[in-house]
JSON list of C-alpha atoms in Angstrom, two decimals:
[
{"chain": "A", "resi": 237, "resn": "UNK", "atom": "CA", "xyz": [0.00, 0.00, 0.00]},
{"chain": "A", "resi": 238, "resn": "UNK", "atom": "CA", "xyz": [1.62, 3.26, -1.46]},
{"chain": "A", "resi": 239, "resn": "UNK", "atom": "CA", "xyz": [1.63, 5.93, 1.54]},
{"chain": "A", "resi": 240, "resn": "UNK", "atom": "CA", "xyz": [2.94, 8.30, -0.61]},
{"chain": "A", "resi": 241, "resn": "UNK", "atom": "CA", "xyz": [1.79, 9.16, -3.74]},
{"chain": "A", "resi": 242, "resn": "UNK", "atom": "CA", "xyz": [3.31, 11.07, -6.94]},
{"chain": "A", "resi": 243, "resn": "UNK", "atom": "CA", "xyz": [0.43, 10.29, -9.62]},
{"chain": "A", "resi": 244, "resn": "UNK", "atom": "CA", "xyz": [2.54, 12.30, -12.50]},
{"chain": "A", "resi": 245, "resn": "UNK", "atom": "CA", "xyz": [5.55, 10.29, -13.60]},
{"chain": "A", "resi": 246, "resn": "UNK", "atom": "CA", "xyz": [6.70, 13.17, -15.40]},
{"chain": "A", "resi": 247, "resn": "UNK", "atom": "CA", "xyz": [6.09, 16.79, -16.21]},
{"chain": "A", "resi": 248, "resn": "UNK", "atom": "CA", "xyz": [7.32, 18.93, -19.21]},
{"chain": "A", "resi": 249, "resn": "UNK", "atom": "CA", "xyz": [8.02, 22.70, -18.55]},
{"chain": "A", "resi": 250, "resn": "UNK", "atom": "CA", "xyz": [8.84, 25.54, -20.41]},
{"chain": "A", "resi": 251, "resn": "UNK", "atom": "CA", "xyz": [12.14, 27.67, -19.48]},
{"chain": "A", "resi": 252, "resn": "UNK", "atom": "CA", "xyz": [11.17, 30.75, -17.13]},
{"chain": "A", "resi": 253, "resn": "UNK", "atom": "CA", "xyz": [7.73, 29.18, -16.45]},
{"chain": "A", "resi": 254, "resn": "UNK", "atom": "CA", "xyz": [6.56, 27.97, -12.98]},
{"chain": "A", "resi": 255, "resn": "UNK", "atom": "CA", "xyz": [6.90, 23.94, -12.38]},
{"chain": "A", "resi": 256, "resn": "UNK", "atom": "CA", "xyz": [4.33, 22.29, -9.80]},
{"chain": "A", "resi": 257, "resn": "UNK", "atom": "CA", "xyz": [5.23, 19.21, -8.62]},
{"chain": "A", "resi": 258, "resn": "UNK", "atom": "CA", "xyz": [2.53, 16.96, -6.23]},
{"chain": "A", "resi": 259, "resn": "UNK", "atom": "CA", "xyz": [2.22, 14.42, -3.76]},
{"chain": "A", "resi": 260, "resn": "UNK", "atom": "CA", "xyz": [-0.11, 13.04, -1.66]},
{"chain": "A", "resi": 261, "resn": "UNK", "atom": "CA", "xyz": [-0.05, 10.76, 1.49]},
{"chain": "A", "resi": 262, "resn": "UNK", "atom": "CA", "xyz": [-2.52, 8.61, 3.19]},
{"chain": "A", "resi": 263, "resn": "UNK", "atom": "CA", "xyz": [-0.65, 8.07, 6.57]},
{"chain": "A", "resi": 264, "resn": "UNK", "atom": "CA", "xyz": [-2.00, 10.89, 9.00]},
{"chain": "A", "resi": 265, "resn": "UNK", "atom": "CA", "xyz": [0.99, 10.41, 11.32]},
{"chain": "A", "resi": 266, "resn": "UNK", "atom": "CA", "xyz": [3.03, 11.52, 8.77]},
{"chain": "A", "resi": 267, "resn": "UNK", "atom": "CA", "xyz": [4.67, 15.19, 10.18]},
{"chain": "A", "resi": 268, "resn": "UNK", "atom": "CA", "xyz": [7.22, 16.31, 8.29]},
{"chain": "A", "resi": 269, "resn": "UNK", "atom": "CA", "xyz": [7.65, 16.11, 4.98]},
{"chain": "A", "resi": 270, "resn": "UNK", "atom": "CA", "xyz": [10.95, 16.60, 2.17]},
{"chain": "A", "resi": 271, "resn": "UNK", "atom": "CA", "xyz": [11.50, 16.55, -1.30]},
{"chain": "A", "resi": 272, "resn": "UNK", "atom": "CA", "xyz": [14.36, 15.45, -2.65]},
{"chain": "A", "resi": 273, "resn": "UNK", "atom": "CA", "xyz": [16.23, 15.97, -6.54]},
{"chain": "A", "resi": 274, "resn": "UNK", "atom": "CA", "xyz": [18.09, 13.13, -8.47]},
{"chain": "A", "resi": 275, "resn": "UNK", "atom": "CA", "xyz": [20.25, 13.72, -11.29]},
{"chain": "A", "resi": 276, "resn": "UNK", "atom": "CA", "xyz": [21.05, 10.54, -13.40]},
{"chain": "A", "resi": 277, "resn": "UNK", "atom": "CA", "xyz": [23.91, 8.85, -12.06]},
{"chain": "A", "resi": 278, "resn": "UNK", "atom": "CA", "xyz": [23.71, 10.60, -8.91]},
{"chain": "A", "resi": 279, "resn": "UNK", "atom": "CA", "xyz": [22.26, 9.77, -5.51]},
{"chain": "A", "resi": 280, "resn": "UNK", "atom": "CA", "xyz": [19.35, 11.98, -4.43]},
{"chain": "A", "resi": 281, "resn": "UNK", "atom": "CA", "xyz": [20.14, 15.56, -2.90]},
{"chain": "A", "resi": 282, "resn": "UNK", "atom": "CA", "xyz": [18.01, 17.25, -0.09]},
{"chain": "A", "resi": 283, "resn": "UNK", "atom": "CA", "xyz": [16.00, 19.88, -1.72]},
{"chain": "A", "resi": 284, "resn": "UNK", "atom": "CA", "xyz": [13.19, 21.39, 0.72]},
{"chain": "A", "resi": 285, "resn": "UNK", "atom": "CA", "xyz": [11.48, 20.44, 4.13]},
{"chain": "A", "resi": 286, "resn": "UNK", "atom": "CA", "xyz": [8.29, 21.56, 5.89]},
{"chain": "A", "resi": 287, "resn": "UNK", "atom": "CA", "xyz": [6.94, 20.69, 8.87]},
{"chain": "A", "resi": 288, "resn": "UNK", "atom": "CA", "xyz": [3.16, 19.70, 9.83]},
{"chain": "A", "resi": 289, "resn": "UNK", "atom": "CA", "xyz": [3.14, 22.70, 11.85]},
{"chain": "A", "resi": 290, "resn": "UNK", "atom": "CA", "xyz": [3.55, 24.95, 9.22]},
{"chain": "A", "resi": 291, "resn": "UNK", "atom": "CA", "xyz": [1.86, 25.74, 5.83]},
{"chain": "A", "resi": 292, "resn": "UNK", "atom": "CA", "xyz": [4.67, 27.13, 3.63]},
{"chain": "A", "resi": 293, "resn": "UNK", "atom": "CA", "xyz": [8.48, 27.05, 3.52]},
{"chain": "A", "resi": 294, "resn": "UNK", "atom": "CA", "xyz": [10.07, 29.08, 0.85]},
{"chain": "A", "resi": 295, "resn": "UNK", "atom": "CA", "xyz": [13.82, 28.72, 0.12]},
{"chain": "A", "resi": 296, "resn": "UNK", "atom": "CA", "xyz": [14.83, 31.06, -3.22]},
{"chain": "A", "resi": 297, "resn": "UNK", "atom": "CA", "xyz": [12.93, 29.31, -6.40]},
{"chain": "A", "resi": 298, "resn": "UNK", "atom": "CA", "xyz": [11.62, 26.31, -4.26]},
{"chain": "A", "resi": 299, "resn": "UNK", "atom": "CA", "xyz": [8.87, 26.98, -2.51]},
{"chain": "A", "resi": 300, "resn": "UNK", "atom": "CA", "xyz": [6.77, 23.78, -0.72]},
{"chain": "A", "resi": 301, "resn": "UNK", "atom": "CA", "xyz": [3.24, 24.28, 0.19]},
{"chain": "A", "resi": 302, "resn": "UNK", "atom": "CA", "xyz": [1.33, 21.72, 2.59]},
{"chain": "A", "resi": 303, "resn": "UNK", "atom": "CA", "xyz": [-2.50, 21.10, 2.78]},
{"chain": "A", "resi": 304, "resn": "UNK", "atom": "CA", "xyz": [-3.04, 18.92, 5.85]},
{"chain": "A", "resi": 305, "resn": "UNK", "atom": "CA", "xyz": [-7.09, 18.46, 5.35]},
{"chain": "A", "resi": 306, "resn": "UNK", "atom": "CA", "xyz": [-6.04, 17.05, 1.89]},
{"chain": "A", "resi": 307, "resn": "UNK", "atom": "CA", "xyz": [-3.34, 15.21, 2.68]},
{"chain": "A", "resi": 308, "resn": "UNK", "atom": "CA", "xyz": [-1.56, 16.94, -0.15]},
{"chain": "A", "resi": 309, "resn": "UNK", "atom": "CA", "xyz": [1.96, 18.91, -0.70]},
{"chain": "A", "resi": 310, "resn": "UNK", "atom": "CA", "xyz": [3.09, 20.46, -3.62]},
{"chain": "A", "resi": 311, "resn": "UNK", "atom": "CA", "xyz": [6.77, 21.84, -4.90]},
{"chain": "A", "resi": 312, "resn": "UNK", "atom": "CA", "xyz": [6.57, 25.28, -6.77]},
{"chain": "A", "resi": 313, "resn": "UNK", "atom": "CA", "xyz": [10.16, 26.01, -8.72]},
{"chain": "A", "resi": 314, "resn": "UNK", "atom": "CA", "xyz": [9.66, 29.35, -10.19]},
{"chain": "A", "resi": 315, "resn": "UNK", "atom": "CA", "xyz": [11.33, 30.68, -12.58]},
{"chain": "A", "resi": 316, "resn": "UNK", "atom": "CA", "xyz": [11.86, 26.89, -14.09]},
{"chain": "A", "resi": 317, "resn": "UNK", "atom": "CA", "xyz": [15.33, 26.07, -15.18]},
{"chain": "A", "resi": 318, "resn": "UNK", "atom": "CA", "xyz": [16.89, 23.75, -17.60]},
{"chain": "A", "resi": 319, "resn": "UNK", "atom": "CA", "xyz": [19.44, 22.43, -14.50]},
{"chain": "A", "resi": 320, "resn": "UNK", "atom": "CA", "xyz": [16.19, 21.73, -12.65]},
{"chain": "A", "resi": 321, "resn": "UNK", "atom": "CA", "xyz": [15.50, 18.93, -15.08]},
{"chain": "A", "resi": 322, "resn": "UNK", "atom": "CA", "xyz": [15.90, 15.86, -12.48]},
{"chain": "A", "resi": 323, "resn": "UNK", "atom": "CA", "xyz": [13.80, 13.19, -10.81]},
{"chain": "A", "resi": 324, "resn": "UNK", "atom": "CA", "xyz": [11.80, 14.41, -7.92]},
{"chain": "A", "resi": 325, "resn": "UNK", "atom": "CA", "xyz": [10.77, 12.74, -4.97]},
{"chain": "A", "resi": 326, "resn": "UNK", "atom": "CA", "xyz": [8.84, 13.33, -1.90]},
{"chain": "A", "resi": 327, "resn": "UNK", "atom": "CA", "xyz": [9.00, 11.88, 1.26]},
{"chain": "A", "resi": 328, "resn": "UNK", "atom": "CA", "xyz": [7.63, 12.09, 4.22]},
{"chain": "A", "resi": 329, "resn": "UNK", "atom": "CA", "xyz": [8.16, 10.80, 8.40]},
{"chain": "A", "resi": 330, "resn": "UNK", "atom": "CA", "xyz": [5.94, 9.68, 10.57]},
{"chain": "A", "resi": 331, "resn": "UNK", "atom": "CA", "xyz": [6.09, 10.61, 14.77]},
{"chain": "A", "resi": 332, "resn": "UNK", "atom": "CA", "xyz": [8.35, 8.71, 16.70]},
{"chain": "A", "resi": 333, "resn": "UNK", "atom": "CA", "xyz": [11.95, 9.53, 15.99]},
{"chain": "A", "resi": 334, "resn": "UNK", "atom": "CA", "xyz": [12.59, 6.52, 13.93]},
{"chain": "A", "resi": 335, "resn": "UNK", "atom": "CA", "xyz": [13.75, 8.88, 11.22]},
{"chain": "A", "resi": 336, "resn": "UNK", "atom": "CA", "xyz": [12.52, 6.32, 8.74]},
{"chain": "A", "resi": 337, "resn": "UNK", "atom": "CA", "xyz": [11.86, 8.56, 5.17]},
{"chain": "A", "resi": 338, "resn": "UNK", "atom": "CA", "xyz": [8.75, 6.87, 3.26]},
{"chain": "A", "resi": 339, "resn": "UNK", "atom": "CA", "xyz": [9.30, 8.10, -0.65]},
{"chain": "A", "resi": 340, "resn": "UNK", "atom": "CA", "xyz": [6.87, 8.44, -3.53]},
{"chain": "A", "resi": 341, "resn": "UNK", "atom": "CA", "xyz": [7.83, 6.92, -6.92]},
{"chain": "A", "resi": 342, "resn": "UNK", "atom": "CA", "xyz": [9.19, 9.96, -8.23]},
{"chain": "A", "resi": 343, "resn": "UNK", "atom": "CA", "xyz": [8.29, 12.68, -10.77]},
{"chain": "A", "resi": 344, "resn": "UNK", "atom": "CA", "xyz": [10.59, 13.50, -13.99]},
{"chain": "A", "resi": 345, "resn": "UNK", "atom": "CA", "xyz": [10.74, 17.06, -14.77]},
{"chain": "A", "resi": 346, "resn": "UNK", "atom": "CA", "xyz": [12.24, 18.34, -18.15]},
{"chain": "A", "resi": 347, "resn": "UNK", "atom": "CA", "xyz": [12.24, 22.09, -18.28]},
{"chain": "A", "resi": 348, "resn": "UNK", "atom": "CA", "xyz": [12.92, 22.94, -22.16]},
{"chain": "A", "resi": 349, "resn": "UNK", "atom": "CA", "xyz": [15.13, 25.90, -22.88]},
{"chain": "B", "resi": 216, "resn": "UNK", "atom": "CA", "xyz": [33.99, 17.36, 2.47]},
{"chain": "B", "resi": 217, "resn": "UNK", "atom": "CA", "xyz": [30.67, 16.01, 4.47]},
{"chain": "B", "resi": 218, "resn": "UNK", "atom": "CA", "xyz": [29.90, 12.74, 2.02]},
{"chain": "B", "resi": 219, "resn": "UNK", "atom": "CA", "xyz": [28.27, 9.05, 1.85]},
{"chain": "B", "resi": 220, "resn": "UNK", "atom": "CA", "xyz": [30.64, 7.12, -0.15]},
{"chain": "B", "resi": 221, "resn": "UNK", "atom": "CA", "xyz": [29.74, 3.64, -1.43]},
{"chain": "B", "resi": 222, "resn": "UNK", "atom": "CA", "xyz": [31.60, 1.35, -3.32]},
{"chain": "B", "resi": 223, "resn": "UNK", "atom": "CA", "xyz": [32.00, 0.06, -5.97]},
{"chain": "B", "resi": 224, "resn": "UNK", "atom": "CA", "xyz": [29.34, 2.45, -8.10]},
{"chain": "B", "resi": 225, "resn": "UNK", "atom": "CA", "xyz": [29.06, -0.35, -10.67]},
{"chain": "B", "resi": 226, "resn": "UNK", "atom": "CA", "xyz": [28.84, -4.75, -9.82]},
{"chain": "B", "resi": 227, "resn": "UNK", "atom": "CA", "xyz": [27.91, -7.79, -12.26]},
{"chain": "B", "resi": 228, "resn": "UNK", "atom": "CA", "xyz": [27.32, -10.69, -10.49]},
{"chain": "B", "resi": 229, "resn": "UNK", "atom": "CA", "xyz": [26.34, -14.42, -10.94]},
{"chain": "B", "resi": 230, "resn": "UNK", "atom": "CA", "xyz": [23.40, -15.72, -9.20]},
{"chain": "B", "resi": 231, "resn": "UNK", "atom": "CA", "xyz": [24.31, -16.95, -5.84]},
{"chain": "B", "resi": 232, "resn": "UNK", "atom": "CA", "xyz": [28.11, -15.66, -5.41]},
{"chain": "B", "resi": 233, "resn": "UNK", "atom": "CA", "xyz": [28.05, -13.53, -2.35]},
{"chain": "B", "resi": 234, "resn": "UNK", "atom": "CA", "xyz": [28.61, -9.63, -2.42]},
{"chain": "B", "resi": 235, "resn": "UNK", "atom": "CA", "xyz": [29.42, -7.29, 0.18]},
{"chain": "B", "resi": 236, "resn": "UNK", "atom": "CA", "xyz": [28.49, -3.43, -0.90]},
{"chain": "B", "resi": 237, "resn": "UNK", "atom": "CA", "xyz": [30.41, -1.11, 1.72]},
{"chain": "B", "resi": 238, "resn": "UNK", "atom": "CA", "xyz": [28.82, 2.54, 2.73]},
{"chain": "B", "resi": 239, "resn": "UNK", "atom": "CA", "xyz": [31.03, 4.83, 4.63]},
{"chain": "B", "resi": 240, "resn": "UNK", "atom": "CA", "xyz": [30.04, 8.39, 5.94]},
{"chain": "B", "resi": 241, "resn": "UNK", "atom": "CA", "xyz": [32.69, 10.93, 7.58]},
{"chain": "B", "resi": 242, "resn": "UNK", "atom": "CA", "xyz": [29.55, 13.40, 9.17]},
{"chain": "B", "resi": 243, "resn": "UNK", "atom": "CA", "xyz": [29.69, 11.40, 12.49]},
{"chain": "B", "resi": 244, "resn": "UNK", "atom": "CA", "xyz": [25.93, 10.85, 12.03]},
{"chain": "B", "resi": 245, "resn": "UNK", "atom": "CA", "xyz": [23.91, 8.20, 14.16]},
{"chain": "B", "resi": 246, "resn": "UNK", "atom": "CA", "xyz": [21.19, 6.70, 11.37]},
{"chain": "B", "resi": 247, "resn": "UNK", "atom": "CA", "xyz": [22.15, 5.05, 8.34]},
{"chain": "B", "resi": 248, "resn": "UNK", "atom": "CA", "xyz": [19.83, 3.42, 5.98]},
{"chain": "B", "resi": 249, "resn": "UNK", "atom": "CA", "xyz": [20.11, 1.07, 2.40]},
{"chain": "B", "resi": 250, "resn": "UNK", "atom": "CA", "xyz": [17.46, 2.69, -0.55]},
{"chain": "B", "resi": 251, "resn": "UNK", "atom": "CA", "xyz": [16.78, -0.30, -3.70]},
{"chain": "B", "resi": 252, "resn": "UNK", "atom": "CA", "xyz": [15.62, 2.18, -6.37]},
{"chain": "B", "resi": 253, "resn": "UNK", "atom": "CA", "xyz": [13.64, 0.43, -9.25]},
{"chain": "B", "resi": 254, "resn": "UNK", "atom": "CA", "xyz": [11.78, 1.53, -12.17]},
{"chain": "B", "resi": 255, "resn": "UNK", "atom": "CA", "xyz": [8.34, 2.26, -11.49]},
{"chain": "B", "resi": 256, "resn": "UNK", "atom": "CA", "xyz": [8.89, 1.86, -7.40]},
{"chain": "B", "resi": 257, "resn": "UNK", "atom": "CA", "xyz": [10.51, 4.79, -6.83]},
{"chain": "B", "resi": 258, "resn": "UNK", "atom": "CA", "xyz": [13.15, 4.13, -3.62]},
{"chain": "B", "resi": 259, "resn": "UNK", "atom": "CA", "xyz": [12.69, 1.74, -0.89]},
{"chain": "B", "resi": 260, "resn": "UNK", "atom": "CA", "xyz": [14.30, 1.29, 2.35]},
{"chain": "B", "resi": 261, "resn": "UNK", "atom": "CA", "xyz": [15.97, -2.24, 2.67]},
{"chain": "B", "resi": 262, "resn": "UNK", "atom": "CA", "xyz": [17.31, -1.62, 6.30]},
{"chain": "B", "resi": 263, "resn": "UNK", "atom": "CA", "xyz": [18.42, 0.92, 8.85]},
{"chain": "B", "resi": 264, "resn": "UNK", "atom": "CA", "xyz": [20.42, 1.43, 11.63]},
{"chain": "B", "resi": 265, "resn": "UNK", "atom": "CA", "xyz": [20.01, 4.32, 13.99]},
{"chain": "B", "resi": 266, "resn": "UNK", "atom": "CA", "xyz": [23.49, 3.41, 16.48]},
{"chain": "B", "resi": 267, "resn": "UNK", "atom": "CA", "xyz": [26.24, 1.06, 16.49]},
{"chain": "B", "resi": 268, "resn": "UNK", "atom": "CA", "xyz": [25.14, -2.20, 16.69]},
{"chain": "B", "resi": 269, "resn": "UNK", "atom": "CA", "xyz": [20.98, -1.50, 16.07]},
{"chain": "B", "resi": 270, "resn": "UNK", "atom": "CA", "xyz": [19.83, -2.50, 13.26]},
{"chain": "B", "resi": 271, "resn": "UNK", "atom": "CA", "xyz": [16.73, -2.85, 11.91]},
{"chain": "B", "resi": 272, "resn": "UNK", "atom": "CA", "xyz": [14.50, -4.30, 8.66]},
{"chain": "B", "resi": 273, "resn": "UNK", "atom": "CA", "xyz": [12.97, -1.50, 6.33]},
{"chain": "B", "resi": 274, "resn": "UNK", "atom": "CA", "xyz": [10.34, -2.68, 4.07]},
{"chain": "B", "resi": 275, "resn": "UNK", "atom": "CA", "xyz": [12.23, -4.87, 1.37]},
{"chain": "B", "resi": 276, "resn": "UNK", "atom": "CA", "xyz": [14.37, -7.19, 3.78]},
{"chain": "B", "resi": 277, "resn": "UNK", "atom": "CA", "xyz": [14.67, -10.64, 2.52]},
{"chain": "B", "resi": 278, "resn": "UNK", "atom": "CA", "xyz": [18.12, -11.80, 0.79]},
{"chain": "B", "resi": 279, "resn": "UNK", "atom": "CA", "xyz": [20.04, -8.74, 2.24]},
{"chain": "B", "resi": 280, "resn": "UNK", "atom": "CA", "xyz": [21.94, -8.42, 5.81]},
{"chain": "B", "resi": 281, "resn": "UNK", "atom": "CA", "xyz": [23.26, -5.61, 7.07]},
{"chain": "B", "resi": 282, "resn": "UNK", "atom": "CA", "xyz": [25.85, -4.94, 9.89]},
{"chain": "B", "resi": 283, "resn": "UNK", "atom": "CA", "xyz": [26.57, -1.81, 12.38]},
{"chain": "B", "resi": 284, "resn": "UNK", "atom": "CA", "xyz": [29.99, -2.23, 13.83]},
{"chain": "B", "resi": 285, "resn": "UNK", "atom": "CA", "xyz": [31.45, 0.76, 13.47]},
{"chain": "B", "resi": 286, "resn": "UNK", "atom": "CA", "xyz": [29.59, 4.32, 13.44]},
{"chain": "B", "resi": 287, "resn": "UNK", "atom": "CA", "xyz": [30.75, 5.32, 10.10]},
{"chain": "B", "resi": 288, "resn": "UNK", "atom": "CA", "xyz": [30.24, 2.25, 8.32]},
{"chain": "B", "resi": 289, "resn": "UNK", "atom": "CA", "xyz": [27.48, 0.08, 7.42]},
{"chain": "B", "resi": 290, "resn": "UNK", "atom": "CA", "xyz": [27.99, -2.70, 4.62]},
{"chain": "B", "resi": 291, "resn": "UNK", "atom": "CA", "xyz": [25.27, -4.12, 2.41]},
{"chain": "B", "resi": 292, "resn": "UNK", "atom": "CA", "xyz": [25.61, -7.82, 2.27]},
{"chain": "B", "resi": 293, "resn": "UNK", "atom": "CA", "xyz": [23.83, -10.26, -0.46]},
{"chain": "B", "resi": 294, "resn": "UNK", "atom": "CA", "xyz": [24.57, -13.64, 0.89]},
{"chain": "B", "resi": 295, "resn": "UNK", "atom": "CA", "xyz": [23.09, -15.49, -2.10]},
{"chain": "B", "resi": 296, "resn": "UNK", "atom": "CA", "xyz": [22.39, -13.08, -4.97]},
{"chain": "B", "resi": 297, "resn": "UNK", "atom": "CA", "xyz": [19.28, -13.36, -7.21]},
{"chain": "B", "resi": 298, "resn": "UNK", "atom": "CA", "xyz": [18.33, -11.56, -10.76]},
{"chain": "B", "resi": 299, "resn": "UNK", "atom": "CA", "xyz": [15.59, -10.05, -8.61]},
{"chain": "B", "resi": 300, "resn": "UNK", "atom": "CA", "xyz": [18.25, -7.61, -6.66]},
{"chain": "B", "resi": 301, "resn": "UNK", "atom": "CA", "xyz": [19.40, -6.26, -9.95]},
{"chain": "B", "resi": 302, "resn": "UNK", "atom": "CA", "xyz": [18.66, -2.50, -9.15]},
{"chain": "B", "resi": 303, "resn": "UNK", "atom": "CA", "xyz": [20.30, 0.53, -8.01]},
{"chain": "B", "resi": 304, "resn": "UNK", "atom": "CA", "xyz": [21.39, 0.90, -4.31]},
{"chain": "B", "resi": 305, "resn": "UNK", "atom": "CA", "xyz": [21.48, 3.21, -2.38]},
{"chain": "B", "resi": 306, "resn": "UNK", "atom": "CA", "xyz": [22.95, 4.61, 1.33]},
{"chain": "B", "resi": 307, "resn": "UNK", "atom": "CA", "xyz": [22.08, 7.18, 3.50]},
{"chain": "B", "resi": 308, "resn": "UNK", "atom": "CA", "xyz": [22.65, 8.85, 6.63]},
{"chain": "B", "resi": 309, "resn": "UNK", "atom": "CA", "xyz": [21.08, 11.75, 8.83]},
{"chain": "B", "resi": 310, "resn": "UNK", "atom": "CA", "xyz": [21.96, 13.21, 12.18]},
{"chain": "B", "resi": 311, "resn": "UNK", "atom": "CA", "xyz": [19.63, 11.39, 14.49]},
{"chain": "B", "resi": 312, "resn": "UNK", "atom": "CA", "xyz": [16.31, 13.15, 15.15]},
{"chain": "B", "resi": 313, "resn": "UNK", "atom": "CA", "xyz": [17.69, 15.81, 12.75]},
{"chain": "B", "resi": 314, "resn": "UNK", "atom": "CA", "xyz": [14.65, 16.09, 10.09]},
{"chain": "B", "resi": 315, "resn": "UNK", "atom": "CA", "xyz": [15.43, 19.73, 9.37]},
{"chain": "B", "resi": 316, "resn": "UNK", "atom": "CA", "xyz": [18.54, 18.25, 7.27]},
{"chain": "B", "resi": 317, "resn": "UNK", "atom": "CA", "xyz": [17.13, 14.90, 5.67]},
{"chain": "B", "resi": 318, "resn": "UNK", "atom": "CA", "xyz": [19.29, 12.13, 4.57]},
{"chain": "B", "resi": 319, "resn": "UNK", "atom": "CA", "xyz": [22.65, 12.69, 2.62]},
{"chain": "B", "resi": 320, "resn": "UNK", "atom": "CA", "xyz": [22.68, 10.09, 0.13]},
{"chain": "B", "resi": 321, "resn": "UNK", "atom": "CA", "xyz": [25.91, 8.17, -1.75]},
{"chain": "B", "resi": 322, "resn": "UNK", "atom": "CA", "xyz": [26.22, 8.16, -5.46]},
{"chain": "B", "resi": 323, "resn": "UNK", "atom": "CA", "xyz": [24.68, 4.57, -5.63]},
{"chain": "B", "resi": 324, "resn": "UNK", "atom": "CA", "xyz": [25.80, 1.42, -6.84]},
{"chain": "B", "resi": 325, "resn": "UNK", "atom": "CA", "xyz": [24.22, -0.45, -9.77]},
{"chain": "B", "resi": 326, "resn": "UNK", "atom": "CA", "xyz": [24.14, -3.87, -9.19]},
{"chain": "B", "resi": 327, "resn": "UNK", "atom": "CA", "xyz": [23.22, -6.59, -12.00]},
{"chain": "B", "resi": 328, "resn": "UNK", "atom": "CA", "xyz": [23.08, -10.08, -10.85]},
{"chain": "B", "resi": 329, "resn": "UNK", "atom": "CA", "xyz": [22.53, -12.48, -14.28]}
]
């Protein structure tokens, strides 16, 4: 049973444009969630984090928006980049401290120049 | 440099010739964790260890073992290799109870076991 969900394999963008990335999660323990980037041929890189507490985290182009009610986060990039062509994945951690990092399959974004 | 470095990034194998994939990490960091990545299932956690000499299974277990001797160091270990654990490993650590900074992760190994 998937607990967290990325229904878009992939997403084409143009350059300059905004890129929205989703995911969705069925485990209501779930408190804090990431989203990490993979390059091919590279392990995955920490991107963005936001905690159940809060709404919104913004770090320069990335910003991560969480909807509790509906289970749902998003990733905004904006402006899109061609180097922001990657994999993305979200993940997310339950309460406990087990640090244990469920991931969704994964969303390919190409961002066309 | 703060880094998760696995060796070696690239293994063929035979079925059922054991294989020892070693993860080091020079961040001093308590949790470590194995990833499989594999088309279509995104990445799944094989085990984890959160100290020296805890581990634990993740959620794909069976034909891997895992040992925690050392903080730094936690070796994937196929005792009996099967053409189902062809895939694309891959190690992790965090600080422990340290969520604002996520995993690191190493570059990955891709094994192929024919």
């Amino acid at each position: 049973d998937q607990q967290v969900k990325q229904n878009s394999p992939s997403l084409s963008v143009q350059e300059g444009r905004i890129s929205i990335l989703n995911c969705d999660y069925t485990n209501s323990m779930f408190d804090y969630f990431l989203w990490y980037k993979k390059y091919p041929a590279e392990g995955p890189t920490f991107l963005i984090s936001i905690s159940s507490i809060k709404d919104k985290n913004e770090d320069g182009r990335f910003t991560v928006f969480l909807n509790k009610s509906a289970k749902h986060l998003s990733l905004h990039i904006v402006p899109s980049q061609p180097g922001d062509s990657a994999v993305y994945f979200c993940a997310a951690a339950a309460q406990g401290g087990s640090e244990k990092l469920v991931f969704g399959k994964g969303t390919k974004l190409t961002v066309n120049p | 440099e703060a880094q998760v470095t696995q060796n070696p990034r690239y293994l063929i194998t035979v079925t059922g010739k054991k294989l020892t994939v070693t993860c080091s990490q020079n961040m001093n960091h308590e949790y470590m964790s194995w990833y499989r990545q594999d088309p279509g299932l995104g990445l799944r956690q094989i085990y984890y260890s959160m100290n020296v000499e805890v581990t634990d299974k993740g959620d794909v277990p069976e034909g891997y073992k895992v040992s925690r001797k050392e903080k730094r160091n936690f070796p994937l270990i196929l005792e009996s290799p099967s053409p189902n654990q062809t895939s694309l490993y891959f190690c992790a650590s965090s600080p422990y109870l340290d969520r604002g900074y996520g995993y690191t992760f190493g570059s990955g190994t891709r094994l192929t076991v024919v």
